[in-house]
Coordinates of C-alpha atoms and ligand atoms in Angstrom, one line a residue:
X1 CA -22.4 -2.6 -19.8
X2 CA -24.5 -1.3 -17.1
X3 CA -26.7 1.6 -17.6
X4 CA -25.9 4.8 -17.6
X5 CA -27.4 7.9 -14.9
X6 CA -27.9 11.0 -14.8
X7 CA -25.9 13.6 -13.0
X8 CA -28.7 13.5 -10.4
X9 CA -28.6 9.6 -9.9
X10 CA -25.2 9.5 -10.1
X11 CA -25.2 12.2 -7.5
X12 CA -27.7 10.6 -5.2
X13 CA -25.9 7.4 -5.2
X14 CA -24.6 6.0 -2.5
X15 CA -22.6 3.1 -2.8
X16 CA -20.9 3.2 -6.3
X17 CA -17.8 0.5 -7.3
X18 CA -15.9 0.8 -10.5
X19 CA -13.0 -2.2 -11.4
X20 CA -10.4 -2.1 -13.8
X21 CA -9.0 -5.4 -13.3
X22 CA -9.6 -7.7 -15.5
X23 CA -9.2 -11.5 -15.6
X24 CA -6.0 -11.6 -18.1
X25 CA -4.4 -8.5 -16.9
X26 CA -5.5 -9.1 -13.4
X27 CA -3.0 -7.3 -11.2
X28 CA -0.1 -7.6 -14.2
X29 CA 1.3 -10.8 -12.3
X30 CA 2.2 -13.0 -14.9
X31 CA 4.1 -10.3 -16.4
X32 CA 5.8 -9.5 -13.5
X33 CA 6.4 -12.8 -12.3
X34 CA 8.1 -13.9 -16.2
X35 CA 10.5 -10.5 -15.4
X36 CA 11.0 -11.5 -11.6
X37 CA 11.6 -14.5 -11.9
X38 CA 14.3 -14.5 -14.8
X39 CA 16.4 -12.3 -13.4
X40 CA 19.7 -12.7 -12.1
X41 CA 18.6 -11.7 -8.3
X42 CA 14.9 -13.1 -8.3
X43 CA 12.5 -10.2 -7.3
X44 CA 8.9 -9.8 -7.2
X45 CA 6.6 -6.6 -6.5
X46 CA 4.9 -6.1 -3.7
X47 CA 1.4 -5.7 -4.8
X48 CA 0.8 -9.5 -5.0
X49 CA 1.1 -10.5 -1.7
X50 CA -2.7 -8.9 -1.0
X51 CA -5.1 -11.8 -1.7
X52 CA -7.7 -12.2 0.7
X53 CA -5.3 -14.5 2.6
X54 CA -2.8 -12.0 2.2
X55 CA -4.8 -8.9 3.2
X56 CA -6.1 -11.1 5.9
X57 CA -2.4 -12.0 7.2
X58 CA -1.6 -7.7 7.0
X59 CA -5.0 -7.5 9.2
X60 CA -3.1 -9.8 11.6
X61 CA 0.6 -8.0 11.3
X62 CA -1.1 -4.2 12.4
X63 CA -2.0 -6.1 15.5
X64 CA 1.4 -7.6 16.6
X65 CA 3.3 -6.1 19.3
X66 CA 6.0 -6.1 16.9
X67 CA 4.5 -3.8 14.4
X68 CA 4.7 -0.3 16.0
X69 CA 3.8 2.1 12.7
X70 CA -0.1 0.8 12.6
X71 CA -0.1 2.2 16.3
X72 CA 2.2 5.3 15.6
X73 CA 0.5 6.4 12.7
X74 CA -3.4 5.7 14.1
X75 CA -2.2 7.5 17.5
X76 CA -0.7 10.7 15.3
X77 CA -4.2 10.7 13.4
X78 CA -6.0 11.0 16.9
X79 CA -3.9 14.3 17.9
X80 CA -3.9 15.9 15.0
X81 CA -7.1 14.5 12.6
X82 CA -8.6 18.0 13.9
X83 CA -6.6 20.6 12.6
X84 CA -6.1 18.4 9.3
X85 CA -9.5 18.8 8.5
X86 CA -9.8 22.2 9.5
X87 CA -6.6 23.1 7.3
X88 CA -7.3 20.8 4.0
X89 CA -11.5 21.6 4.5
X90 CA -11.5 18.5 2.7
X91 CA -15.2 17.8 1.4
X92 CA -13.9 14.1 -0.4
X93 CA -11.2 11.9 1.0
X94 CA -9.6 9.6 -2.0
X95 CA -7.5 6.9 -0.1
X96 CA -4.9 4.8 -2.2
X97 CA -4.1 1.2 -0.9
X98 CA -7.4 2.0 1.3
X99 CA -7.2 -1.8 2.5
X100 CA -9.7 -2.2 5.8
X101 CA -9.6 1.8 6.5
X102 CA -9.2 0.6 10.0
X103 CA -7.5 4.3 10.3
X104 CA -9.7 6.3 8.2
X105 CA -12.2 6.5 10.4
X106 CA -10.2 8.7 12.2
X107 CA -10.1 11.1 9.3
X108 CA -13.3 10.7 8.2
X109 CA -14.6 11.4 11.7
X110 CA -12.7 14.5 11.8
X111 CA -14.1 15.6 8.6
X112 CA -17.6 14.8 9.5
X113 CA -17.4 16.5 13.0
X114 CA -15.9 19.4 10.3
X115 CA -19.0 19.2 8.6
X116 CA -17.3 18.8 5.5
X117 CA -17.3 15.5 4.6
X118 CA -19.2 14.4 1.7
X119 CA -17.5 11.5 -0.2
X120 CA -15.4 8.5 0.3
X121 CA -13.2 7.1 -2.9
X122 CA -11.0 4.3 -1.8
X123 CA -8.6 2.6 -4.2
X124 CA -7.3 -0.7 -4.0
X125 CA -6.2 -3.8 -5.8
X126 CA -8.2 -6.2 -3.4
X127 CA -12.1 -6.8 -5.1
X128 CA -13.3 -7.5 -1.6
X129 CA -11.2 -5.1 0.4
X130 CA -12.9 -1.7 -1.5
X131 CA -16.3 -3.7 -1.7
X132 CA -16.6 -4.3 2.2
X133 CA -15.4 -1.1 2.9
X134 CA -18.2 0.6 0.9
X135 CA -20.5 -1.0 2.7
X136 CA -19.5 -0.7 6.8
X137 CA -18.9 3.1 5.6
X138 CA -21.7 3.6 4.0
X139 CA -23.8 2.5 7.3
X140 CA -21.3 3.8 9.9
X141 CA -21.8 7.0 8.4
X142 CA -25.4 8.4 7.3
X143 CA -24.9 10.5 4.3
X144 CA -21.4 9.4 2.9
X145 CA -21.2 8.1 -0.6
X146 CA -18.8 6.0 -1.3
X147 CA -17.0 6.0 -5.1
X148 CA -15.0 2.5 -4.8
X149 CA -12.2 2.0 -7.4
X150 CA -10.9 -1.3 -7.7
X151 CA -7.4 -1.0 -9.3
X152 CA -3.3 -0.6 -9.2
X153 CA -2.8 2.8 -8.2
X154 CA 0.0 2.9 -10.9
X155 CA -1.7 2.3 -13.6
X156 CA -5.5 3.7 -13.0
X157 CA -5.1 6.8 -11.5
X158 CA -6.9 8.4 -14.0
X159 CA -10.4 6.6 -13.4
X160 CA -10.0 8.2 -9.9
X161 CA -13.4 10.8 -10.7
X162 CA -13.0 14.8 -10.3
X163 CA -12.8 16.3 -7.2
X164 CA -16.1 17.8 -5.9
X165 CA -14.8 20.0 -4.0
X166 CA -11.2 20.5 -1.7
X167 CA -9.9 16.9 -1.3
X168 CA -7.4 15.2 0.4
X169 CA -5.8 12.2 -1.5
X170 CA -4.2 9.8 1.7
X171 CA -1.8 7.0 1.0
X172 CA -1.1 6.0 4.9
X173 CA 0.6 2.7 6.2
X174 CA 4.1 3.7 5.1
X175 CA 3.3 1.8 1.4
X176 CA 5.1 4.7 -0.6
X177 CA 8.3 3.1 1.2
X178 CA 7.2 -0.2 -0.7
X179 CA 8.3 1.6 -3.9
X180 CA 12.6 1.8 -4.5
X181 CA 13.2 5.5 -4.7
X182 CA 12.9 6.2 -9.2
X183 CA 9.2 4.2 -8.7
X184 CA 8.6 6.0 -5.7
X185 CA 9.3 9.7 -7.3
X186 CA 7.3 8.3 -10.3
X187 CA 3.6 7.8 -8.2
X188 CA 4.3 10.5 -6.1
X189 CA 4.2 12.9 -9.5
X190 CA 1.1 10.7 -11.0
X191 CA -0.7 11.3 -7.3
X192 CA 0.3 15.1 -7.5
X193 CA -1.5 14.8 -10.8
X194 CA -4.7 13.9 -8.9
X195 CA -4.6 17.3 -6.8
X196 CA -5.7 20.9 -7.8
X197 CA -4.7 24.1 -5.8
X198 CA -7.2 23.8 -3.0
X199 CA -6.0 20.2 -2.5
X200 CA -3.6 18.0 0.2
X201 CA -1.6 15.1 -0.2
X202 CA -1.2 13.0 3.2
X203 CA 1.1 10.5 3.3
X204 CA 2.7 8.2 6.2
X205 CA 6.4 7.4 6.0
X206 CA 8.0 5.2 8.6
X207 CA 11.3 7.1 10.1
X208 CA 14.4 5.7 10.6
X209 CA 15.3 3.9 14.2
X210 CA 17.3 1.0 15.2
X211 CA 18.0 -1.6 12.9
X212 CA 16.8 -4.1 15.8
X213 CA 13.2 -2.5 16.1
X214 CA 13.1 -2.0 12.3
X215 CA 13.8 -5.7 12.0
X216 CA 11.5 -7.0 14.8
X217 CA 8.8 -5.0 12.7
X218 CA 9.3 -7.4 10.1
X219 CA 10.0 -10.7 11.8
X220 CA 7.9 -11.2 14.4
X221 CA 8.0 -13.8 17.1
X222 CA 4.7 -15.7 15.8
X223 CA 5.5 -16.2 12.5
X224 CA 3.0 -13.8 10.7
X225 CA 4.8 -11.7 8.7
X226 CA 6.6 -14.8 7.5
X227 CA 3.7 -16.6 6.7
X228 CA 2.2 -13.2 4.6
X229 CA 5.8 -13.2 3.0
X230 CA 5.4 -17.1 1.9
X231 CA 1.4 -15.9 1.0
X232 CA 2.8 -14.2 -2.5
X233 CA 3.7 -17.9 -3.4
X234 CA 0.4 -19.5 -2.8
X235 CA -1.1 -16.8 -4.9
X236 CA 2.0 -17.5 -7.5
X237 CA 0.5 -21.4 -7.2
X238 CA -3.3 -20.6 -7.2
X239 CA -3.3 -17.7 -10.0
X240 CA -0.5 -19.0 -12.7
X241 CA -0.8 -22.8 -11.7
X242 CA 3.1 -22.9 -10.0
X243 CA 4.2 -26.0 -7.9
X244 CA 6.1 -24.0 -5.6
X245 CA 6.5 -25.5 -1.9
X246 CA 6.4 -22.2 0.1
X247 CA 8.0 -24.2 3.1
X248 CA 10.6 -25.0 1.1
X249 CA 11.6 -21.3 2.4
X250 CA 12.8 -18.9 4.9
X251 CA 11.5 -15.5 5.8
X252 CA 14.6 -13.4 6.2
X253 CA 14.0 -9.4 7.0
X254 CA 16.8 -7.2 7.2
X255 CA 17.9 -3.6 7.6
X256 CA 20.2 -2.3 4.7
X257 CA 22.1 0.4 6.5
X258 CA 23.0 1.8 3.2
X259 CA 19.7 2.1 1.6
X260 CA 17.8 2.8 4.8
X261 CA 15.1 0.0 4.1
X262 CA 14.1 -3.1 5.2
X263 CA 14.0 -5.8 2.9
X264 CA 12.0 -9.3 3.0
X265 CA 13.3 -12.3 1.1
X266 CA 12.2 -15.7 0.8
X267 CA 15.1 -17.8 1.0
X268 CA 15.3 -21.3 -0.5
X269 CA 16.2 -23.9 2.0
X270 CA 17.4 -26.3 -0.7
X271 CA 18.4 -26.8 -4.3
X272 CA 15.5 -27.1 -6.5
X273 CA 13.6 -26.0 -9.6
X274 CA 9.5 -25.3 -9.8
X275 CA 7.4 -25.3 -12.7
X276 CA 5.2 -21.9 -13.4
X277 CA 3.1 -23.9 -15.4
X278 CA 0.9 -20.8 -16.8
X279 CA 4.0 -19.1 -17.9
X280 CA 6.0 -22.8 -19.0
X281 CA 8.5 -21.5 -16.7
X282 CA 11.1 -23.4 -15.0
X283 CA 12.4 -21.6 -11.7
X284 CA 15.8 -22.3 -10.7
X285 CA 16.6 -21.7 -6.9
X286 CA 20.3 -22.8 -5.4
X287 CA 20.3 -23.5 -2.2
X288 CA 20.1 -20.6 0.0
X289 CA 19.3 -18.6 -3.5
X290 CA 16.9 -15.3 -2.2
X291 CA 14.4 -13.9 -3.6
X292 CA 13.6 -10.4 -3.0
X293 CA 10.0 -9.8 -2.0
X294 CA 9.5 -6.4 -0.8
X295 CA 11.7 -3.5 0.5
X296 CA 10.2 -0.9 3.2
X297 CA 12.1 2.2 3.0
X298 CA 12.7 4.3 6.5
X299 CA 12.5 8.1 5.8
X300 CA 14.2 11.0 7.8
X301 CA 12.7 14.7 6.9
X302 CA 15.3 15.6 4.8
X303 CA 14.1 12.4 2.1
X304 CA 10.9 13.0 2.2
X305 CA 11.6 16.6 1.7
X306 CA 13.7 15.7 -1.5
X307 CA 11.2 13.3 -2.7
X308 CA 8.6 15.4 -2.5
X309 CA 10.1 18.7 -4.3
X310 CA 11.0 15.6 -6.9
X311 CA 7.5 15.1 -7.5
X312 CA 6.6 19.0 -7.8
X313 CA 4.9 18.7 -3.8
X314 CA 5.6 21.8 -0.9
X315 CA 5.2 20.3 2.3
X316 CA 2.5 22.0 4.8
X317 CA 2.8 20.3 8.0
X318 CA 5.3 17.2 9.5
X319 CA 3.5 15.3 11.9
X320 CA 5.0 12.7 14.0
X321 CA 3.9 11.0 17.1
X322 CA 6.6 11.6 20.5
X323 CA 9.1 8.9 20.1
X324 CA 8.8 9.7 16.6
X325 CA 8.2 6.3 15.3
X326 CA 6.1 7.7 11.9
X327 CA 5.6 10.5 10.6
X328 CA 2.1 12.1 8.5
X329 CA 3.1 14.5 6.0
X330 CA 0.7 17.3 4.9
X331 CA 1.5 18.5 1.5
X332 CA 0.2 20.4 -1.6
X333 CA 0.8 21.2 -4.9
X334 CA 4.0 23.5 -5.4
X335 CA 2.6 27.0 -6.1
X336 CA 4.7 28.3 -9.5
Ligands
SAH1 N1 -3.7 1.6 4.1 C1 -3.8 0.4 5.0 C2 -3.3 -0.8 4.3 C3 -1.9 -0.8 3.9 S1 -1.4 -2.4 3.2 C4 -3.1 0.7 6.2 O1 -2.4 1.7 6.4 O2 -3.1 -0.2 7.1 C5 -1.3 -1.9 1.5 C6 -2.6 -1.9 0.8 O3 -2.3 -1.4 -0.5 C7 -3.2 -3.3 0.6 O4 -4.6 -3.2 0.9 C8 -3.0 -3.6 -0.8 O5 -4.0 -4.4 -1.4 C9 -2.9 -2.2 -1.5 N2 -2.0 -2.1 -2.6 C10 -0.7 -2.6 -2.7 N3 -0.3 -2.3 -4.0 C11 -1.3 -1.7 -4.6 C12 -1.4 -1.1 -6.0 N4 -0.3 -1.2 -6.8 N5 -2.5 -0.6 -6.3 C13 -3.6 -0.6 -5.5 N6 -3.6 -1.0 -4.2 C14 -2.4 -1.6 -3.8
LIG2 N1 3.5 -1.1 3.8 C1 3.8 -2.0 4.9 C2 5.2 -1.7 5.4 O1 6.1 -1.5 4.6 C3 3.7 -3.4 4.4 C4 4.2 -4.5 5.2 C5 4.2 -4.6 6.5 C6 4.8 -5.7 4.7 N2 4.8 -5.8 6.9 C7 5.2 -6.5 5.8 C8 5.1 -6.2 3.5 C9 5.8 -7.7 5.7 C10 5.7 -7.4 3.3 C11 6.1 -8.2 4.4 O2 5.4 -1.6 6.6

């Protein structure tokens, strides 16, 4: 145990990192992985793919020509990271799924130029992702403190400290469309939980388009989002001691008209079994057998209206960029 401060330390700190992963239930993946793998359509969550190869590879896939919502959403923060300070008078910015913040420094800029800002609390799964954040923060911006929680934003929510003041909680990068739509109603509640009256909620949601530019998104012409999609089974390999061959796969991406999400399988190019040898599991894969790695839901205003009334959220502004490629949504806490 480390030692306790004082309120005053505590509030004089600058850098402070808190983790709630721990080695046996380290990012619940050999609990997932015995339920995703034994069912009837293979499946696993998308949390897992974010090692620091992983998180590396996603670096890589905001950068593609490809990959239009990193761009959409940074270049809607831009116009309108002005009035969002000025509207939320946000004094603390929690961030869930924070990953690099390449965007965040929009906001926080914003805030600062607002002379609000005060405090920084990312959230994120990735050790190293919330620890090198803290620290390029910390010195890009004299004055910030910087609350890191290392966690699953399902399950720790509540080690997420009180708000000092008006806050805004941001979960940007379209991630809430990683969830299928029960899940997704489910965190949105538990992240309304984290906001009081005075509070915003600012989410980005990607908007539905053509199927061809929604699939280009996710199947880009140099192979990275493939090779981030085969990433989840060198982690399966390195963390639960698997023999999977990832090239033993194919990256498949497509548009499910029905749903209105993309989803990313790894397809097995031949028939074969692999040992999870952590979890003495043998994995059966047919030939051409898939296995479901991540959906990516596409909103239109009228879902993300529905989700968030779901969820007990009024929304305060719709931002989108001009071709209307993503949207931001301002929201807050339904008055009663
Ligand atoms: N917000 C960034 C990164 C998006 S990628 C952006 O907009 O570009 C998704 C991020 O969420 C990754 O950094 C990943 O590590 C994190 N993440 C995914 N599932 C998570 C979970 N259940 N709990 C906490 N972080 C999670
Ligand atoms: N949240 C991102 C999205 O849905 C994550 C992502 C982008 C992703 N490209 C991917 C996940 C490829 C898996 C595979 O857009």
């Amino acid at each position: 145990m480390e030692p306790t401060s004082s309120p005053r330390q505590l509030a004089r700190e600058t850098i402070r990192i808190e983790s709630h992963l721990d080695g046996t239930n380290e990012r619940s993946l050999a609990d997932d992985v015995l339920d995703g793998l034994t069912r009837p359509f293979k499946e696993l969550p998308p949390k897992h793919f974010y090692d620091a190869r992983g998180a590396d590879l996603f670096d890589q896939i905001c950068d593609l020509p490809e990959y239009y919502p990193t761009r959409a959403e940074r270049a809607i923060l831009e116009e309108r990271a002005a009035e969002i300070a000025e509207l939320t008078g946000a004094v603390e910015l929690v961030e869930l799924g924070s990953g690099t913040a390449a965007k965040t420094r929009v906001l926080l800029d914003a805030l600062q130029a607002a002379g609000t800002l005060e405090r920084y609390i990312p959230v994120d799964v990735t050790e190293s992702m919330v620890r090198d954040c803290a620290k390029t923060l910390t010195s890009e911006y004299p004055g910030l403190r910087v609350h890191g929680v290392i966690g699953d934003f399902e399950r720790h929510l509540d080690r997420i400290p009180p708000a000092a003041g008006p806050r805004i909680v941001a979960f940007l990068g379209g991630t809430i469309g990683n969830f299928p739509p029960g899940s997704r109603r489910r965190v949105l509640r538990q992240i309304a939980g984290l906001l009081g009256p005075g509070d915003h909620l600012l989410m980005g949601t990607d908007l539905v388009k053509d199927p061809r530019v929604l699939e280009a998104a996710y199947d880009d012409s140099q192979g990275v989002t493939a090779a981030f999609n085969r990433n989840v089974l060198h982690v399966l390999n390195r963390e639960l001691q698997a023999d999977f061959d990832p090239e033993d796969f194919d990256h498949v991406a497509l548009f499910d008209p029905h749903n209105e999400w993309i989803e990313m399988r790894l397809r097995a190019r031949r028939e074969h079994t692999t040992l999870v040898r952590d979890l003495d599991l043998p994995v059966h894969f047919d030939a051409g057998e898939e296995l479901r790695t991540e959906i990516s839901a596409k909103f239109t205003p009228e879902r993300l209206q529905s989700d968030l009334t779901a969820a007990g959220l009024e929304l305060v502004r719709w931002l989108t960029d001009p071709d209307e490629l993503f949207a931001l949504s301002l929201s807050r806490i339904h008055a009663h």
